[in-house]
Amino acid sequence: MARPRAASGADAPKEPHAVSLKVLRLSRPSLAHQSPLPIANTKISNKAPLSFPSTDSDDQFILTPNYDPALTLHTSSPSPPAFGSVYVGETFACTLSANNEITDDEIDKVVTSVRIVAEMQTPSSVASLDLEPASDSAQVEGLATGDSLQKIVRYDLKEEGNHILAVSVSYTETRIGQDAQAASGRVRTFRKLYQFVAQPCLSVRTKASELPPLEVDNKSLGPYGKTRLLRFALEAQLENVGDGAVVVKQTRLNPKPPFKSMSLNWDASSDVSEIGPPTLNPRDVLQVAFLVEQEENRHEGLEALQKDLRKEGRATLGQLSIEWRGAMGDKGFLTTGNLMSRKRT
C-alpha cells in the first residue's frame, strides 16, 4: 500500500503580508484631443463632449485637426501596461510605496524596520538603484496602520529592449502580548518584478563622405613642403519614431582627435532666435550636417588615425549627441556610438 505523501512547507497556505507594494510612474501631463459631435437634429449640443467649448471648432469636418485640447493627468497602476510609452534617452521615474495593510481588528500586530531595495535589469546589465526617500521616520519609528513609506527611483534609459524593475520589500512583523510586551517578531520579505519595453524616440541614420583634402604649408618639409589635412562631410537623418512631437534643442558632434567639427545647421546662424529649434511631429525627418576637418599641427590621435586608415581604410570621426524636449518639457538625450567614414576603395 502506497504511503501518503508527506506535507511540505510549500504546500502550507501562505499567510498574507502585512505590507503591500504599489508602483506608480511619475510623468508629466499630456494634451488630450477632443472633437465635437456632428450637427444633428437633436437637443444635444454638438459641443457637449468638449471640456472647454470653443468657437474655433469646425462643426462640419470633425476629423480635421481642429481639436479642443485639454490637459490630461496620468496615474499608473502597478501593472506594466500602465507605464505607457517609455523611450530611450529619457529618465524613467516612479514612486515605490510600501503600505501598512494591517486592519483595525489586528491590534496585536506592529510593523517596523520597513526597507525598500530596487534594481533595474536591462538587456546588457543589472544596476542597483539609488532611492530618494520622502521620509525615513518609518524605518525608525515603525509604520502605523494605514501609513506608507514612499521612495522615488530615477533611471536614465540608454538602450532599447526589455527592462525589468525589481523591487524588494522587507519588514519586521511583531506581535504584542496582553502585557504590552513584544511576544515575538519575525522578518518578512517579498519581491516583485515590473517589466516594460524601452523604445527609441529618435531614429538616427548617418552617412560620412570624404572631401578633397586641404593642403597647407609645412615649414619642416622645406619651402615647398605641403601637409594634406583630411576633411569629411557628416550627414545625419533624425526621424521621430515616437508618439508625440519633440523639439530638437541641440545636435552636437563630439569629434575624435585630431579632428574638429563645425555645425552646418540652424545653430550655425549668428541669430539663432530668429530661426528657433526645429519641431518634429511623429514620422517627421530632420536632416543635419557637420564639416569634420583634421586640425593643423595637432598630434593627439594622429597615430591612431593613420593606423586605422592603413588597417581598415576608415577614420573614426566622433560621436553625435542629440538633445530634445517633449511636448510638456520632458528632457531627452541620446549619444551615438563612434561614427566612421566610408571605407576607401
GROMACS .gro file of C-alpha atoms in nm, residues 23-339:
model
  317
   23VAL     CA    1   0.449   5.128  -0.805
   24LEU     CA    2   0.333   5.447  -0.977
   25ARG     CA    3   0.515   5.604  -1.270
   26LEU     CA    4   0.588   5.976  -1.244
   27SER     CA    5   0.507   6.154  -1.568
   28ARG     CA    6   0.403   6.494  -1.692
   29PRO     CA    7   0.050   6.564  -1.817
   30SER     CA    8  -0.024   6.537  -2.187
   31LEU     CA    9  -0.258   6.707  -2.431
   32ALA     CA   10  -0.583   6.520  -2.487
   33HIS     CA   11  -0.771   6.598  -2.810
   34GLN     CA   12  -1.149   6.628  -2.806
   35SER     CA   13  -1.371   6.652  -3.113
   36PRO     CA   14  -1.723   6.799  -3.133
   37LEU     CA   15  -2.024   6.592  -3.231
   38PRO     CA   16  -2.160   6.623  -3.587
   39ILE     CA   17  -2.451   6.859  -3.629
   40ALA     CA   18  -2.780   6.666  -3.598
   41ASN     CA   19  -3.145   6.743  -3.539
   42THR     CA   20  -3.126   6.663  -3.169
   43LYS     CA   21  -3.143   6.860  -2.848
   44ILE     CA   22  -2.784   6.762  -2.764
   45SER     CA   23  -2.534   7.033  -2.837
   46ASN     CA   24  -2.257   6.937  -3.076
   47LYS     CA   25  -2.011   7.086  -2.823
   48ALA     CA   26  -2.128   6.857  -2.542
   49PRO     CA   27  -1.814   6.633  -2.542
   50LEU     CA   28  -1.580   6.933  -2.513
   51SER     CA   29  -1.444   7.017  -2.171
   52PHE     CA   30  -1.386   7.377  -2.275
   53PRO     CA   31  -1.611   7.463  -2.571
   54SER     CA   32  -1.454   7.697  -2.823
   55THR     CA   33  -1.591   7.892  -3.115
   56ASP     CA   34  -1.293   7.782  -3.326
   57SER     CA   35  -1.408   7.420  -3.360
   58ASP     CA   36  -1.516   7.303  -3.705
   59ASP     CA   37  -1.867   7.160  -3.691
   60GLN     CA   38  -1.862   7.028  -4.048
   61PHE     CA   39  -1.527   6.847  -4.062
   62ILE     CA   40  -1.484   6.688  -3.722
   63LEU     CA   41  -1.199   6.462  -3.839
   64THR     CA   42  -0.971   6.755  -3.922
   65PRO     CA   43  -0.709   6.868  -3.670
   66ASN     CA   44  -0.950   7.125  -3.521
   67TYR     CA   45  -0.940   6.985  -3.171
   68ASP     CA   46  -1.021   7.129  -2.833
   69PRO     CA   47  -0.705   7.044  -2.637
   70ALA     CA   48  -0.715   6.978  -2.264
   71LEU     CA   49  -0.452   6.866  -2.017
   72THR     CA   50  -0.477   6.507  -1.901
   73LEU     CA   51  -0.315   6.393  -1.579
   74HIS     CA   52  -0.179   6.037  -1.583
   75THR     CA   53  -0.197   5.790  -1.298
   76SER     CA   54  -0.036   5.449  -1.321
   77SER     CA   55  -0.131   5.126  -1.154
   78PRO     CA   56   0.128   4.860  -1.066
   79SER     CA   57   0.061   4.666  -1.386
   80PRO     CA   58   0.328   4.710  -1.658
   81PRO     CA   59   0.086   4.827  -1.933
   82ALA     CA   60   0.008   5.133  -1.721
   83PHE     CA   61   0.365   5.256  -1.759
   84GLY     CA   62   0.273   5.384  -2.105
   85SER     CA   63   0.530   5.468  -2.370
   86VAL     CA   64   0.888   5.456  -2.241
   87TYR     CA   65   1.160   5.600  -2.464
   88VAL     CA   66   1.537   5.563  -2.476
   89GLY     CA   67   1.710   5.886  -2.380
   90GLU     CA   68   1.453   5.985  -2.121
   91THR     CA   69   1.458   5.945  -1.743
   92PHE     CA   70   1.224   5.675  -1.613
   93ALA     CA   71   1.089   5.780  -1.274
   94CYS     CA   72   0.839   5.617  -1.043
   95THR     CA   73   0.726   5.614  -0.682
   96LEU     CA   74   0.760   5.298  -0.473
   97SER     CA   75   0.506   5.292  -0.191
   98ALA     CA   76   0.512   5.031   0.089
   99ASN     CA   77   0.175   5.042   0.266
  100ASN     CA   78   0.075   4.902   0.605
  101GLU     CA   79  -0.227   4.678   0.535
  102ILE     CA   80  -0.296   4.571   0.896
  103THR     CA   81  -0.667   4.607   0.974
  104ASP     CA   82  -0.814   4.760   1.285
  105ASP     CA   83  -0.902   4.411   1.411
  106GLU     CA   84  -0.533   4.312   1.422
  107ILE     CA   85  -0.433   4.547   1.700
  108ASP     CA   86  -0.175   4.299   1.826
  109LYS     CA   87   0.047   4.342   1.516
  110VAL     CA   88   0.314   4.607   1.468
  111VAL     CA   89   0.522   4.670   1.155
  112THR     CA   90   0.873   4.816   1.191
  113SER     CA   91   1.203   4.839   1.002
  114VAL     CA   92   1.044   4.873   0.659
  115ARG     CA   93   1.306   4.874   0.385
  116ILE     CA   94   1.276   4.904   0.006
  117VAL     CA   95   1.551   4.799  -0.236
  118ALA     CA   96   1.528   4.827  -0.617
  119GLU     CA   97   1.737   4.735  -0.918
  120MET     CA   98   1.698   4.772  -1.293
  121GLN     CA   99   1.766   4.477  -1.521
  122THR     CA  100   1.849   4.590  -1.874
  123PRO     CA  101   1.931   4.376  -2.179
  124SER     CA  102   2.303   4.410  -2.102
  125SER     CA  103   2.341   4.465  -1.727
  126VAL     CA  104   2.186   4.480  -1.381
  127ALA     CA  105   2.218   4.805  -1.186
  128SER     CA  106   2.129   4.882  -0.825
  129LEU     CA  107   1.917   5.195  -0.796
  130ASP     CA  108   1.954   5.484  -0.555
  131LEU     CA  109   1.623   5.571  -0.390
  132GLU     CA  110   1.522   5.921  -0.289
  133PRO     CA  111   1.334   5.896   0.042
  134ALA     CA  112   1.028   6.105   0.110
  135SER     CA  113   1.069   6.037   0.484
  136ASP     CA  114   1.292   5.800   0.679
  137SER     CA  115   1.090   5.816   1.000
  138ALA     CA  116   0.904   5.494   0.921
  139GLN     CA  117   1.226   5.292   0.934
  140VAL     CA  118   1.292   5.407   1.290
  141GLU     CA  119   0.951   5.458   1.448
  142GLY     CA  120   0.763   5.192   1.259
  143LEU     CA  121   0.479   5.207   1.009
  144ALA     CA  122   0.140   5.283   1.162
  145THR     CA  123  -0.179   5.130   1.031
  146GLY     CA  124  -0.276   5.293   0.703
  147ASP     CA  125   0.058   5.473   0.665
  148SER     CA  126   0.302   5.426   0.380
  149LEU     CA  127   0.675   5.455   0.317
  150GLN     CA  128   0.744   5.615  -0.020
  151LYS     CA  129   1.063   5.621  -0.223
  152ILE     CA  130   1.135   5.778  -0.562
  153VAL     CA  131   1.353   5.599  -0.816
  154ARG     CA  132   1.501   5.753  -1.131
  155TYR     CA  133   1.688   5.577  -1.410
  156ASP     CA  134   1.830   5.713  -1.736
  157LEU     CA  135   1.731   5.480  -2.019
  158LYS     CA  136   2.025   5.421  -2.254
  159GLU     CA  137   1.934   5.108  -2.451
  160GLU     CA  138   1.636   4.957  -2.627
  161GLY     CA  139   1.455   4.639  -2.529
  162ASN     CA  140   1.300   4.477  -2.225
  163HIS     CA  141   1.369   4.634  -1.887
  164ILE     CA  142   1.268   4.485  -1.553
  165LEU     CA  143   1.228   4.693  -1.239
  166ALA     CA  144   1.285   4.455  -0.948
  167VAL     CA  145   1.165   4.580  -0.608
  168SER     CA  146   1.226   4.400  -0.278
  169VAL     CA  147   1.046   4.494   0.044
  170SER     CA  148   1.149   4.371   0.387
  171TYR     CA  149   0.995   4.447   0.724
  172THR     CA  150   0.967   4.317   1.079
  173GLU     CA  151   0.626   4.198   1.196
  174THR     CA  152   0.591   4.188   1.574
  175ARG     CA  153   0.304   4.058   1.785
  176ILE     CA  154   0.229   4.241   2.108
  177GLY     CA  155   0.119   4.033   2.406
  178GLN     CA  156  -0.150   4.118   2.659
  179ASP     CA  157   0.108   4.274   2.892
  180ALA     CA  158   0.206   4.520   2.616
  181GLN     CA  159   0.536   4.338   2.566
  182ALA     CA  160   0.663   4.211   2.234
  183ALA     CA  161   0.578   3.842   2.229
  184SER     CA  162   0.750   3.753   1.903
  185GLY     CA  163   0.898   3.915   1.597
  186ARG     CA  164   0.992   3.790   1.253
  187VAL     CA  165   1.148   3.943   0.943
  188ARG     CA  166   0.942   3.901   0.628
  189THR     CA  167   1.031   3.991   0.273
  190PHE     CA  168   0.885   3.975  -0.076
  191ARG     CA  169   0.998   4.072  -0.425
  192LYS     CA  170   0.803   4.198  -0.727
  193LEU     CA  171   0.905   4.244  -1.090
  194TYR     CA  172   0.770   4.508  -1.328
  195GLN     CA  173   0.855   4.470  -1.696
  196PHE     CA  174   0.841   4.738  -1.963
  197VAL     CA  175   0.993   4.795  -2.307
  198ALA     CA  176   1.214   5.094  -2.382
  199GLN     CA  177   1.170   5.201  -2.743
  200PRO     CA  178   1.355   5.464  -2.946
  201CYS     CA  179   1.213   5.814  -2.972
  202LEU     CA  180   1.455   5.932  -3.241
  203SER     CA  181   1.597   5.709  -3.512
  204VAL     CA  182   1.939   5.819  -3.635
  205ARG     CA  183   2.089   5.732  -3.974
  206THR     CA  184   2.429   5.873  -4.069
  207LYS     CA  185   2.649   5.898  -4.378
  208ALA     CA  186   3.007   6.029  -4.398
  209SER     CA  187   3.161   6.137  -4.727
  210GLU     CA  188   3.528   6.220  -4.775
  211LEU     CA  189   3.602   6.562  -4.925
  212PRO     CA  190   3.915   6.672  -5.114
  213PRO     CA  191   4.192   6.725  -4.857
  214LEU     CA  192   4.312   7.070  -4.763
  215GLU     CA  193   4.678   7.133  -4.843
  216VAL     CA  194   4.870   7.365  -4.608
  217ASP     CA  195   5.236   7.470  -4.596
  218ASN     CA  196   5.465   7.263  -4.375
  219LYS     CA  197   5.787   7.450  -4.297
  220SER     CA  198   5.954   7.141  -4.157
  221LEU     CA  199   5.944   6.987  -4.507
  222GLY     CA  200   6.110   7.281  -4.677
  223PRO     CA  201   5.976   7.575  -4.878
  224TYR     CA  202   5.766   7.353  -5.100
  225GLY     CA  203   5.650   7.109  -4.833
  226LYS     CA  204   5.277   7.050  -4.806
  227THR     CA  205   5.062   6.872  -4.549
  228ARG     CA  206   4.732   6.718  -4.654
  229LEU     CA  207   4.457   6.764  -4.393
  230LEU     CA  208   4.164   6.523  -4.418
  231ARG     CA  209   3.810   6.658  -4.449
  232PHE     CA  210   3.473   6.484  -4.426
  233ALA     CA  211   3.106   6.579  -4.458
  234LEU     CA  212   2.892   6.401  -4.199
  235GLU     CA  213   2.518   6.388  -4.262
  236ALA     CA  214   2.255   6.254  -4.022
  237GLN     CA  215   1.882   6.196  -4.058
  238LEU     CA  216   1.680   6.222  -3.737
  239GLU     CA  217   1.335   6.063  -3.756
  240ASN     CA  218   1.075   6.099  -3.484
  241VAL     CA  219   0.954   5.742  -3.428
  242GLY     CA  220   0.769   5.826  -3.105
  243ASP     CA  221   0.404   5.904  -3.043
  244GLY     CA  222   0.432   6.278  -2.982
  245ALA     CA  223   0.604   6.587  -3.114
  246VAL     CA  224   0.955   6.675  -2.996
  247VAL     CA  225   1.166   6.989  -3.018
  248VAL     CA  226   1.528   6.925  -3.113
  249LYS     CA  227   1.720   7.159  -2.883
  250GLN     CA  228   2.073   7.074  -2.993
  251THR     CA  229   2.272   6.846  -3.219
  252ARG     CA  230   2.643   6.836  -3.150
  253LEU     CA  231   2.926   6.631  -3.295
  254ASN     CA  232   3.193   6.543  -3.041
  255PRO     CA  233   3.494   6.493  -3.272
  256LYS     CA  234   3.770   6.247  -3.201
  257PRO     CA  235   4.122   6.396  -3.215
  258PRO     CA  236   4.283   6.505  -3.439
  259PHE     CA  237   3.953   6.623  -3.589
  260LYS     CA  238   3.744   6.931  -3.525
  261SER     CA  239   3.383   6.982  -3.631
  262MET     CA  240   3.167   7.271  -3.746
  263SER     CA  241   2.788   7.265  -3.743
  264LEU     CA  242   2.609   7.340  -4.071
  265ASN     CA  243   2.263   7.351  -3.910
  266TRP     CA  244   2.024   7.610  -3.771
  267ASP     CA  245   2.251   7.681  -3.473
  268ALA     CA  246   2.531   7.790  -3.709
  269SER     CA  247   2.345   8.116  -3.775
  270SER     CA  248   2.455   8.429  -3.593
  271ASP     CA  249   2.097   8.494  -3.478
  272VAL     CA  250   1.954   8.163  -3.362
  273SER     CA  251   1.650   8.330  -3.206
  274GLU     CA  252   1.507   8.414  -3.549
  275ILE     CA  253   1.524   8.052  -3.666
  276GLY     CA  254   1.448   7.862  -3.348
  277PRO     CA  255   1.496   7.491  -3.284
  278PRO     CA  256   1.306   7.261  -3.521
  279THR     CA  257   0.994   7.072  -3.414
  280LEU     CA  258   0.948   6.713  -3.529
  281ASN     CA  259   0.600   6.565  -3.538
  282PRO     CA  260   0.566   6.185  -3.543
  283ARG     CA  261   0.737   6.042  -3.856
  284ASP     CA  262   0.897   6.376  -3.945
  285VAL     CA  263   1.262   6.367  -4.057
  286LEU     CA  264   1.527   6.630  -3.987
  287GLN     CA  265   1.849   6.647  -4.188
  288VAL     CA  266   2.160   6.776  -4.009
  289ALA     CA  267   2.519   6.804  -4.134
  290PHE     CA  268   2.867   6.874  -3.998
  291LEU     CA  269   3.201   6.960  -4.155
  292VAL     CA  270   3.477   6.749  -3.998
  293GLU     CA  271   3.834   6.865  -4.057
  294GLN     CA  272   4.173   6.750  -3.937
  295GLU     CA  273   4.334   7.016  -3.719
  296GLU     CA  274   4.666   7.153  -3.829
  297ASN     CA  275   4.967   7.081  -3.606
  298ARG     CA  276   4.764   6.860  -3.372
  299HIS     CA  277   4.943   6.538  -3.286
  300GLU     CA  278   4.687   6.395  -3.041
  301GLY     CA  279   4.515   6.098  -3.204
  302LEU     CA  280   4.719   6.133  -3.524
  303GLU     CA  281   4.896   5.800  -3.482
  304ALA     CA  282   4.568   5.615  -3.419
  305LEU     CA  283   4.413   5.782  -3.725
  306GLN     CA  284   4.698   5.675  -3.952
  307LYS     CA  285   4.679   5.321  -3.814
  308ASP     CA  286   4.304   5.298  -3.882
  309LEU     CA  287   4.347   5.427  -4.236
  310ARG     CA  288   4.619   5.170  -4.311
  311LYS     CA  289   4.439   4.878  -4.149
  312GLU     CA  290   4.069   4.940  -4.222
  313GLY     CA  291   4.072   5.226  -4.469
  314ARG     CA  292   3.833   5.425  -4.249
  315ALA     CA  293   3.860   5.705  -3.995
  316THR     CA  294   3.673   5.746  -3.666
  317LEU     CA  295   3.511   6.089  -3.675
  318GLY     CA  296   3.340   6.112  -3.334
  319GLN     CA  297   3.004   6.074  -3.161
  320LEU     CA  298   2.678   6.256  -3.230
  321SER     CA  299   2.489   6.395  -2.928
  322ILE     CA  300   2.124   6.496  -2.958
  323GLU     CA  301   1.911   6.677  -2.701
  324TRP     CA  302   1.535   6.721  -2.729
  325ARG     CA  303   1.226   6.818  -2.533
  326GLY     CA  304   0.882   6.661  -2.537
  327ALA     CA  305   0.551   6.845  -2.568
  328MET     CA  306   0.540   6.904  -2.192
  329GLY     CA  307   0.909   6.975  -2.149
  330ASP     CA  308   1.031   6.619  -2.091
  331LYS     CA  309   1.407   6.603  -2.142
  332GLY     CA  310   1.564   6.356  -2.381
  333PHE     CA  311   1.928   6.286  -2.459
  334LEU     CA  312   2.092   6.044  -2.699
  335THR     CA  313   2.456   5.979  -2.788
  336THR     CA  314   2.551   5.752  -3.076
  337GLY     CA  315   2.849   5.523  -3.094
  338ASN     CA  316   3.165   5.616  -3.280
  339LEU     CA  317   3.081   5.724  -3.635
   0.00000   0.00000   0.00000
